[in-house]
């Protein structure tokens, strides 16, 4: 059986080799590619035939592929059949399932956010519920992503066993069609200012943004705030179409450059705009990436909008899915993109790494000019025309989010407090003190770059000059840094408090309620509204 497998693999490999040779590589590459494929094929066959224990060829190959791609950039990925379907769903904006954002851990699934009115919500599931069993299958015993078991055809049922506040519960969820809106919310901020949230660039992004824009204009909107904060991007074509709503037909929005000639393209707007004159503010932050940066960068370069918030993520790379055999795909970085002024906003250099293998931050920054001659720069995301301190990220806040500390506290808060009116909600100073106590009692661990460097220095110490006194100084410094982390909870109180309020408000009033809360409490929206009310200041920034 293993010999047959080896022969079958060789045939498949030579088929891949023929495909590679016919795909446009220069002749000097032919021999090296053929040589490396032959070496790998021989190694793979011999390993599977001769290794002391039984091997799993599929798992070995999966590991080999992932390790190979990890040396490139984080966006070049091998997609198995399941991944391909997930990718399709994300772009289409609809799927059949329970209607909840779920995060997968080693032995459990965590409900992050049930969507209002969808199956999980109707079945009574709440954010913070830990799913431990789906049907008869224990999540801890399931090797793959167990969240896939929650998906299924409309009107089919799935029983889930979950833990809530230490108590085990069971619920039956009837699956249904789930619509993933690109524009989950839009509303008038005041009698002349409209607010649109664009949360992702799926296939519905431009049509939903256009519908929201027209509806708001119909309600009297003479100014628009477009919120792209935390929008991770999506379809390039939709980024062009969204930009096109505000700029004329025929405008160059993006240029892509690649070593493959057919991927060198200019993308221009193709449609009649909705409104080329309406004053526009675009909000971005450190989680606004890719397509969000195409829109914000393009509108900035064309002097069509004032960009406010914090520097965006800095993803200037374009991916395309390429079909492979057996329903799999390779999502591969094919080019870099450039905004109308000619800048590439890619922040990290994945082809030059530090001694730890991490991509280095680009430091070679160049100046460019917008249509009206304003200075803009490349190399690190889209820098807003007006920065707002509250929207900036910091390492402590990110660590609290990534380690679920803020999420877990919000769960605790939800079961200890009753909140009936979003407009009456206030996270008080005493609440924040309770949060600090929660952090101190948790197993939250946050190691700064300075600590890592000091610990490395202590490990790699030079015995000739590294005496006990120096070592004690090192230890005292580490202890002082540890104490300063508690102080940092005070220093970054506003930023952390904003994230806590976001998470808590969603628990009571869903995402719609959170956006309503933003309209009266979010510093970026308030600042954008104030700027738009001051016409002379708005136009002075752009001209």
Coordinates of C-alpha atoms in Angstrom, one line a residue:
X1 CA 0.0 0.0 0.0
X2 CA 2.8 2.4 0.9
X3 CA 4.6 1.6 -2.4
X4 CA 1.5 2.4 -4.3
X5 CA 1.2 5.6 -2.4
X6 CA 4.7 6.5 -3.3
X7 CA 4.1 5.9 -7.0
X8 CA 0.9 7.9 -6.9
X9 CA 2.7 10.8 -5.3
X10 CA 5.4 10.7 -7.9
X11 CA 2.9 10.9 -10.7
X12 CA 1.1 13.8 -9.0
X13 CA 4.4 15.6 -8.4
X14 CA 5.5 15.3 -12.1
X15 CA 2.1 16.6 -13.0
X16 CA 2.8 19.6 -10.8
X17 CA 6.2 20.0 -12.4
X18 CA 4.7 20.1 -15.8
X19 CA 2.3 22.7 -14.6
X20 CA 5.1 24.8 -13.1
X21 CA 7.2 24.6 -16.3
X22 CA 4.2 25.7 -18.3
X23 CA 3.4 28.7 -16.1
X24 CA 5.9 31.2 -17.3
X25 CA 9.1 30.6 -15.2
X26 CA 12.3 31.6 -16.9
X27 CA 14.5 28.7 -18.2
X28 CA 17.1 29.2 -15.5
X29 CA 14.5 28.3 -12.9
X30 CA 13.5 25.0 -14.6
X31 CA 16.4 22.8 -13.4
X32 CA 16.3 24.2 -9.8
X33 CA 12.6 23.7 -9.5
X34 CA 12.7 20.1 -10.9
X35 CA 15.7 19.3 -8.7
X36 CA 14.0 20.5 -5.5
X37 CA 10.7 18.7 -6.3
X38 CA 12.5 15.5 -7.0
X39 CA 14.5 15.7 -3.7
X40 CA 11.3 16.4 -1.7
X41 CA 9.4 13.6 -3.5
X42 CA 12.1 11.1 -2.8
X43 CA 12.4 12.2 0.8
X44 CA 8.7 12.0 1.4
X45 CA 8.4 8.6 -0.1
X46 CA 11.3 7.1 1.8
X47 CA 10.1 8.7 5.1
X48 CA 6.6 7.2 4.8
X49 CA 8.0 3.8 3.7
X50 CA 10.8 3.4 6.3
X51 CA 10.0 5.4 9.4
X52 CA 9.9 3.3 12.6
X53 CA 6.2 4.1 13.4
X54 CA 3.2 4.5 11.2
X55 CA 3.0 8.0 9.7
X56 CA 0.1 10.0 8.5
X57 CA 1.1 11.2 5.0
X58 CA -1.7 13.9 4.9
X59 CA -0.6 15.4 8.2
X60 CA 3.1 15.3 7.2
X61 CA 2.4 17.1 3.9
X62 CA 0.1 19.6 5.7
X63 CA 2.9 20.4 8.1
X64 CA 5.5 20.7 5.3
X65 CA 3.3 23.0 3.3
X66 CA 2.5 25.3 6.2
X67 CA 6.2 25.5 7.3
X68 CA 7.2 26.4 3.8
X69 CA 4.6 29.1 3.5
X70 CA 5.4 30.5 6.9
X71 CA 8.7 31.7 5.7
X72 CA 7.0 34.0 3.1
X73 CA 4.2 36.2 4.6
X74 CA 1.2 35.5 6.8
X75 CA -1.3 36.0 3.9
X76 CA 0.1 33.3 1.6
X77 CA -1.9 30.2 2.8
X78 CA -2.8 26.7 1.7
X79 CA -6.5 26.3 1.8
X80 CA -7.9 22.8 2.2
X81 CA -11.5 22.1 1.1
X82 CA -12.9 23.3 4.4
X83 CA -10.8 26.5 4.2
X84 CA -12.0 27.1 0.6
X85 CA -15.6 27.0 1.8
X86 CA -14.9 29.4 4.7
X87 CA -13.1 31.8 2.3
X88 CA -16.1 31.7 -0.1
X89 CA -18.6 32.4 2.8
X90 CA -16.5 35.3 4.0
X91 CA -16.6 36.9 0.6
X92 CA -20.2 36.1 -0.2
X93 CA -21.6 37.4 3.1
X94 CA -24.0 34.6 3.8
X95 CA -24.0 31.1 5.2
X96 CA -26.1 28.6 7.0
X97 CA -25.4 28.1 10.7
X98 CA -26.2 29.2 14.3
X99 CA -25.5 32.9 13.8
X100 CA -22.7 33.6 16.3
X101 CA -19.1 34.6 16.3
X102 CA -17.3 31.6 17.9
X103 CA -13.6 31.3 18.9
X104 CA -11.9 27.9 18.9
X105 CA -9.6 26.8 21.7
X106 CA -7.9 23.5 22.3
X107 CA -10.7 21.9 24.4
X108 CA -13.7 24.2 23.9
X109 CA -15.5 26.7 21.8
X110 CA -16.2 30.1 23.2
X111 CA -19.3 32.1 22.1
X112 CA -17.8 35.6 21.5
X113 CA -20.9 37.3 20.1
X114 CA -24.4 35.9 19.3
X115 CA -26.1 37.9 16.5
X116 CA -29.4 39.4 17.4
X117 CA -32.4 37.4 16.2
X118 CA -30.4 34.5 14.8
X119 CA -30.5 30.9 16.0
X120 CA -27.9 31.0 18.8
X121 CA -29.6 34.1 20.2
X122 CA -33.0 32.6 20.0
X123 CA -31.8 29.4 21.8
X124 CA -30.6 31.6 24.6
X125 CA -26.8 31.4 24.2
X126 CA -24.8 34.3 25.5
X127 CA -21.3 35.7 25.0
X128 CA -19.0 33.9 27.4
X129 CA -20.7 30.5 27.1
X130 CA -18.2 27.7 26.6
X131 CA -19.4 24.9 24.3
X132 CA -17.9 21.6 25.4
X133 CA -20.0 19.2 23.4
X134 CA -21.8 19.3 20.0
X135 CA -24.2 16.5 19.6
X136 CA -22.4 13.5 20.9
X137 CA -19.0 14.8 20.0
X138 CA -16.8 16.3 22.8
X139 CA -15.0 19.4 21.5
X140 CA -11.8 18.3 23.4
X141 CA -11.8 15.0 21.4
X142 CA -12.2 16.7 18.0
X143 CA -8.9 17.2 16.1
X144 CA -10.1 19.8 13.6
X145 CA -11.9 23.1 14.2
X146 CA -15.0 22.0 16.0
X147 CA -16.9 25.2 15.1
X148 CA -17.4 23.6 11.6
X149 CA -19.8 21.1 13.4
X150 CA -22.1 24.1 14.1
X151 CA -22.7 24.8 10.4
X152 CA -25.3 22.8 8.4
X153 CA -28.3 23.0 6.2
X154 CA -31.2 25.4 7.0
X155 CA -33.8 24.0 9.5
X156 CA -31.6 21.3 10.8
X157 CA -31.0 21.1 14.5
X158 CA -27.9 20.7 16.6
X159 CA -27.7 20.1 20.3
X160 CA -24.9 21.8 22.2
X161 CA -23.7 21.3 25.8
X162 CA -22.1 24.4 27.3
X163 CA -20.9 25.8 30.6
X164 CA -22.1 29.1 31.9
X165 CA -20.8 30.5 35.2
X166 CA -19.7 27.1 36.3
X167 CA -23.1 25.5 35.5
X168 CA -23.5 23.0 32.6
X169 CA -26.5 23.6 30.3
X170 CA -27.9 22.1 27.1
X171 CA -29.6 23.9 24.2
X172 CA -31.0 22.8 20.9
X173 CA -30.3 25.3 18.0
X174 CA -32.1 25.2 14.7
X175 CA -29.8 26.4 12.0
X176 CA -30.8 29.1 9.6
X177 CA -29.5 31.3 6.8
X178 CA -27.2 33.9 8.2
X179 CA -26.7 37.2 6.4
X180 CA -23.3 38.9 7.1
X181 CA -23.9 42.5 6.5
X182 CA -21.0 44.6 5.2
X183 CA -22.8 47.7 6.6
X184 CA -24.3 46.5 10.0
X185 CA -25.4 50.0 11.0
X186 CA -26.0 53.5 9.7
X187 CA -27.9 56.4 11.2
X188 CA -28.1 60.2 11.4
X189 CA -25.8 61.6 14.1
X190 CA -27.6 65.0 14.0
X191 CA -30.0 66.6 11.5
X192 CA -27.2 67.2 8.9
X193 CA -24.6 64.4 9.5
X194 CA -24.9 60.8 8.5
X195 CA -22.9 57.9 10.0
X196 CA -22.1 54.7 8.1
X197 CA -20.3 51.7 9.6
X198 CA -18.5 49.6 6.9
X199 CA -17.2 46.5 8.8
X200 CA -15.9 44.3 5.9
X201 CA -15.4 44.3 2.2
X202 CA -17.4 41.3 1.1
X203 CA -19.4 41.1 -2.1
X204 CA -22.2 43.3 -0.6
X205 CA -19.9 46.2 0.6
X206 CA -20.4 48.8 -2.2
X207 CA -24.1 48.1 -2.7
X208 CA -24.9 48.3 1.0
X209 CA -22.7 51.4 1.4
X210 CA -24.5 53.0 -1.5
X211 CA -27.9 52.2 -0.2
X212 CA -27.0 53.6 3.3
X213 CA -25.6 56.8 1.7
X214 CA -28.7 57.4 -0.4
X215 CA -31.0 56.7 2.5
X216 CA -29.1 59.1 4.7
X217 CA -29.1 61.8 2.0
X218 CA -32.9 61.3 1.8
X219 CA -33.1 62.0 5.5
X220 CA -31.2 65.3 5.1
X221 CA -27.6 64.3 5.5
X222 CA -25.3 66.9 4.1
X223 CA -22.1 65.4 5.6
X224 CA -21.0 61.8 6.0
X225 CA -18.8 59.9 8.5
X226 CA -17.6 56.6 7.1
X227 CA -16.3 54.3 9.8
X228 CA -13.7 51.8 8.7
X229 CA -12.2 51.1 12.1
X230 CA -11.5 47.4 12.8
X231 CA -12.4 46.6 9.1
X232 CA -9.8 43.9 8.1
X233 CA -10.4 44.3 4.4
X234 CA -11.6 41.9 1.8
X235 CA -12.3 42.2 -1.9
X236 CA -10.2 44.6 -3.9
X237 CA -13.0 45.2 -6.4
X238 CA -15.3 46.3 -3.6
X239 CA -12.7 48.7 -2.3
X240 CA -12.6 50.4 -5.7
X241 CA -16.4 50.5 -5.9
X242 CA -16.8 52.0 -2.5
X243 CA -14.3 54.7 -3.3
X244 CA -16.2 55.3 -6.6
X245 CA -19.3 56.4 -4.6
X246 CA -17.4 59.6 -3.7
X247 CA -15.1 60.2 -6.7
X248 CA -15.7 60.5 -10.5
X249 CA -15.6 57.7 -13.1
X250 CA -12.2 57.1 -14.5
X251 CA -10.1 57.9 -11.4
X252 CA -7.1 55.8 -10.7
X253 CA -7.5 54.3 -7.3
X254 CA -4.9 51.4 -7.1
X255 CA -1.9 50.3 -9.1
X256 CA -0.6 46.7 -8.5
X257 CA 3.0 45.7 -9.3
X258 CA 4.2 42.2 -9.5
X259 CA 7.0 40.1 -11.0
X260 CA 4.3 38.4 -13.0
X261 CA 3.4 40.7 -15.9
X262 CA -0.3 39.9 -16.0
X263 CA -0.7 41.0 -12.4
X264 CA 0.6 44.5 -13.1
X265 CA -2.7 46.5 -13.4
X266 CA -4.2 49.8 -12.9
X267 CA -7.7 49.9 -11.2
X268 CA -9.9 52.8 -12.1
X269 CA -13.4 53.7 -11.1
X270 CA -16.0 52.6 -13.6
X271 CA -19.3 54.0 -12.4
X272 CA -21.1 57.3 -12.0
X273 CA -20.5 58.5 -8.4
X274 CA -23.3 59.1 -5.9
X275 CA -21.9 62.3 -4.5
X276 CA -18.6 64.0 -5.4
X277 CA -19.1 67.1 -3.2
X278 CA -20.5 66.0 0.1
X279 CA -18.0 66.6 3.0
X280 CA -16.6 63.3 4.1
X281 CA -14.7 62.1 7.1
X282 CA -13.2 58.5 7.2
X283 CA -12.4 56.9 10.5
X284 CA -9.5 54.4 10.7
X285 CA -7.5 52.7 13.4
X286 CA -4.7 50.1 13.8
X287 CA -7.1 47.3 12.8
X288 CA -8.2 49.0 9.5
X289 CA -6.3 46.9 6.9
X290 CA -6.0 46.1 3.2
X291 CA -9.2 47.2 1.4
X292 CA -9.9 49.7 4.2
X293 CA -6.5 51.3 3.4
X294 CA -7.2 51.3 -0.3
X295 CA -10.4 53.3 0.4
X296 CA -8.9 55.6 3.0
X297 CA -5.6 56.0 1.2
X298 CA -7.3 56.7 -2.1
X299 CA -9.7 59.3 -0.7
X300 CA -6.8 60.9 1.1
X301 CA -4.6 61.1 -2.0
X302 CA -7.4 62.5 -4.0
X303 CA -8.2 65.1 -1.3
X304 CA -11.7 63.8 -1.2
X305 CA -12.0 63.1 2.5
X306 CA -10.4 64.0 5.8
X307 CA -9.0 60.9 7.5
X308 CA -9.3 60.7 11.3
X309 CA -8.3 58.3 14.0
X310 CA -5.1 56.3 14.3
X311 CA -2.5 55.0 11.8
X312 CA -4.0 52.0 9.9
X313 CA -2.5 48.5 10.0
X314 CA -0.2 48.8 6.9
X315 CA -1.1 45.9 4.6
X316 CA 0.0 46.8 1.1
X317 CA -0.1 43.2 -0.3
X318 CA -2.6 41.7 -2.7
X319 CA -3.7 38.0 -2.6
X320 CA -5.4 35.8 -5.1
X321 CA -6.7 32.3 -4.7
X322 CA -5.3 29.8 -7.2
X323 CA -7.0 26.5 -7.7
X324 CA -5.1 23.3 -6.9
X325 CA -6.2 19.7 -7.1
X326 CA -8.8 17.9 -5.0
X327 CA -10.7 21.1 -4.3
X328 CA -7.8 22.9 -2.5
X329 CA -6.4 26.3 -3.2
X330 CA -3.3 28.4 -2.7
X331 CA -4.1 31.9 -1.5
X332 CA -0.9 33.6 -2.6
X333 CA 0.5 37.1 -2.4
X334 CA 0.8 38.2 -6.1
X335 CA 1.6 41.9 -5.9
X336 CA 2.0 45.0 -3.9
X337 CA -0.6 47.8 -4.3
X338 CA 0.0 51.5 -4.6
X339 CA -2.4 54.4 -3.9
X340 CA -3.0 57.2 -6.4
X341 CA 0.0 59.2 -5.1
X342 CA 2.2 56.2 -5.7
X343 CA 2.8 55.1 -2.1
X344 CA 2.8 51.5 -0.8
X345 CA 1.5 51.5 2.7
X346 CA 3.0 48.0 3.6
X347 CA 4.3 48.3 7.2
X348 CA 6.2 45.0 7.8
X349 CA 9.0 43.7 5.6
X350 CA 8.5 39.9 5.6
X351 CA 11.5 39.3 3.3
X352 CA 14.0 40.8 5.9
X353 CA 13.6 39.4 9.3
X354 CA 15.4 39.9 12.7
X355 CA 17.4 37.3 14.6
X356 CA 14.2 35.8 16.0
X357 CA 12.6 35.4 12.6
X358 CA 10.2 38.3 13.0
X359 CA 9.4 40.6 10.1
X360 CA 11.0 44.0 10.6
X361 CA 9.2 47.3 10.6
X362 CA 10.0 49.4 7.5
X363 CA 12.1 52.4 8.3
X364 CA 12.8 53.7 4.8
X365 CA 10.0 56.2 4.6
X366 CA 9.3 58.4 1.5
X367 CA 7.3 61.5 1.0
X368 CA 4.5 61.7 -1.6
X369 CA 2.0 64.5 -2.4
X370 CA -1.8 64.4 -2.7
X371 CA -3.6 66.0 -5.7
X372 CA -3.7 69.3 -3.8
X373 CA 0.0 69.1 -2.9
X374 CA -0.4 67.9 0.7
X375 CA 2.5 65.7 2.1
X376 CA 1.7 62.0 2.7
X377 CA 4.1 59.1 3.4
X378 CA 4.5 55.4 2.6
X379 CA 5.8 52.5 4.6
X380 CA 3.5 52.3 7.6
X381 CA -0.2 52.3 7.0
X382 CA -2.4 55.4 6.3
X383 CA -1.5 58.2 8.7
X384 CA -4.7 60.2 9.5
X385 CA -4.9 63.9 8.8
X386 CA -6.1 64.3 12.4
X387 CA -5.0 61.8 15.0
X388 CA -7.3 60.9 17.9
X389 CA -5.4 59.6 21.0
X390 CA -8.3 57.4 22.2
X391 CA -8.2 55.3 19.0
X392 CA -4.5 54.4 19.3
X393 CA -3.6 50.9 20.3
X394 CA -0.9 50.1 22.9
X395 CA 0.7 46.8 23.8
X396 CA -1.0 46.5 27.2
X397 CA -4.5 47.0 25.8
X398 CA -3.8 44.6 23.0
X399 CA -2.5 42.0 25.5
X400 CA -5.6 42.4 27.6
X401 CA -7.8 41.8 24.5
X402 CA -5.8 38.9 23.1
X403 CA -5.7 37.1 26.4
X404 CA -9.5 37.5 26.8
X405 CA -9.1 39.5 30.1
X406 CA -11.4 42.3 28.9
X407 CA -13.8 39.7 27.5
X408 CA -13.9 37.6 30.7
X409 CA -14.4 40.7 32.9
X410 CA -17.3 41.8 30.6
X411 CA -18.9 38.3 31.2
X412 CA -18.5 38.8 35.0
X413 CA -20.0 42.3 34.8
X414 CA -23.0 41.1 32.8
X415 CA -24.0 38.5 35.4
X416 CA -23.5 41.0 38.3
X417 CA -25.2 44.1 36.9
X418 CA -28.6 44.9 35.4
X419 CA -28.5 47.5 32.7
X420 CA -31.8 48.5 30.9
X421 CA -31.0 51.6 29.0
X422 CA -27.9 52.0 26.8
X423 CA -28.0 55.8 27.2
X424 CA -27.9 55.4 31.0
X425 CA -24.9 53.1 31.0
X426 CA -21.8 54.4 32.6
X427 CA -18.6 52.4 33.4
X428 CA -17.6 54.2 36.6
X429 CA -14.3 54.7 38.3
X430 CA -15.3 52.2 41.0
X431 CA -16.1 49.7 38.1
X432 CA -12.6 50.3 36.8
X433 CA -11.1 49.7 40.2
X434 CA -13.0 46.4 40.2
X435 CA -11.5 45.6 36.8
X436 CA -7.9 46.2 38.1
X437 CA -8.6 43.9 41.0
X438 CA -9.8 41.3 38.5
X439 CA -6.6 41.6 36.5
X440 CA -4.4 41.3 39.6
X441 CA -6.2 38.0 40.6
X442 CA -6.2 36.6 37.1
X443 CA -3.3 34.6 35.5
X444 CA -2.8 37.4 33.0
X445 CA 0.9 37.6 32.0
X446 CA 2.2 40.5 29.9
X447 CA 5.9 40.5 29.0
X448 CA 7.3 43.7 27.6
X449 CA 10.1 43.9 25.1
X450 CA 12.4 45.4 27.8
X451 CA 11.7 42.4 30.0
X452 CA 12.5 39.9 27.2
X453 CA 15.8 41.8 26.5
X454 CA 16.8 41.8 30.2
X455 CA 16.0 38.1 30.7
X456 CA 18.0 37.3 27.6
X457 CA 20.9 39.3 28.9
X458 CA 20.7 37.5 32.2
X459 CA 20.7 34.1 30.5
X460 CA 23.6 35.0 28.1
X461 CA 25.6 36.8 30.8
X462 CA 29.4 37.1 30.5
X463 CA 30.8 35.6 33.6
X464 CA 33.9 37.8 33.6
X465 CA 32.0 41.0 34.3
X466 CA 28.6 39.7 35.4
X467 CA 28.9 39.6 39.2
X468 CA 26.2 39.2 41.9
X469 CA 25.7 43.0 42.3
X470 CA 24.9 43.3 38.6
X471 CA 22.6 40.3 38.7
X472 CA 20.7 41.8 41.7
X473 CA 20.4 45.1 39.8
X474 CA 18.9 43.2 36.9
X475 CA 16.4 41.4 39.2
X476 CA 15.4 44.7 40.9
X477 CA 14.9 46.3 37.5
X478 CA 12.6 43.4 36.5
X479 CA 10.7 43.7 39.7
X480 CA 10.2 47.5 39.1
X481 CA 8.9 46.8 35.6
X482 CA 6.4 44.3 37.1
X483 CA 5.2 46.9 39.5
X484 CA 4.9 49.5 36.7
X485 CA 2.5 47.3 34.9
X486 CA -0.1 48.0 37.6
X487 CA 0.6 51.7 37.1
X488 CA 0.1 51.2 33.4
X489 CA -3.5 50.2 34.0
X490 CA -3.9 53.7 35.3
X491 CA -1.8 55.4 32.5
X492 CA -3.9 53.7 29.8
X493 CA -7.2 53.9 31.7
X494 CA -9.1 55.7 28.9
X495 CA -8.1 53.3 26.2
X496 CA -8.8 50.2 28.3
X497 CA -12.0 51.7 29.6
X498 CA -13.2 52.2 26.0
X499 CA -12.6 48.5 25.2
X500 CA -14.4 47.5 28.3
X501 CA -17.4 49.6 27.5
X502 CA -17.5 48.2 24.0
X503 CA -17.6 44.6 25.2
X504 CA -20.1 45.3 28.0
X505 CA -22.6 47.3 26.0
X506 CA -22.7 44.5 23.4
X507 CA -23.7 42.0 26.1
X508 CA -26.9 43.9 26.9
X509 CA -27.8 45.6 23.6
X510 CA -26.0 43.7 20.8
X511 CA -23.9 45.4 18.2
X512 CA -26.7 47.7 17.2
X513 CA -26.8 49.1 20.7
X514 CA -23.1 49.5 20.7
X515 CA -23.2 51.7 17.6
X516 CA -26.0 53.8 19.2
X517 CA -23.8 54.2 22.2
X518 CA -21.0 55.3 20.0
X519 CA -23.0 58.1 18.5
X520 CA -23.1 59.9 21.9
X521 CA -19.9 58.6 23.5
X522 CA -17.2 57.7 21.0
X523 CA -14.5 60.3 20.9
X524 CA -13.7 59.8 17.2
X525 CA -17.3 60.2 16.1
X526 CA -17.8 63.3 18.3
X527 CA -14.5 64.8 16.9
X528 CA -15.6 64.0 13.3
X529 CA -19.0 65.5 13.8
X530 CA -17.4 68.7 15.3
X531 CA -15.0 69.0 12.3
X532 CA -17.8 68.6 9.8
X533 CA -19.8 71.3 11.5
X534 CA -16.8 73.7 11.0
X535 CA -16.7 74.0 7.2
X536 CA -13.7 76.4 7.0
X537 CA -11.6 74.1 9.1
X538 CA -12.6 71.0 7.1
X539 CA -11.8 72.6 3.7
X540 CA -8.6 74.1 5.1
X541 CA -7.3 70.6 5.8
X542 CA -7.9 69.4 2.3
X543 CA -6.7 72.6 0.5

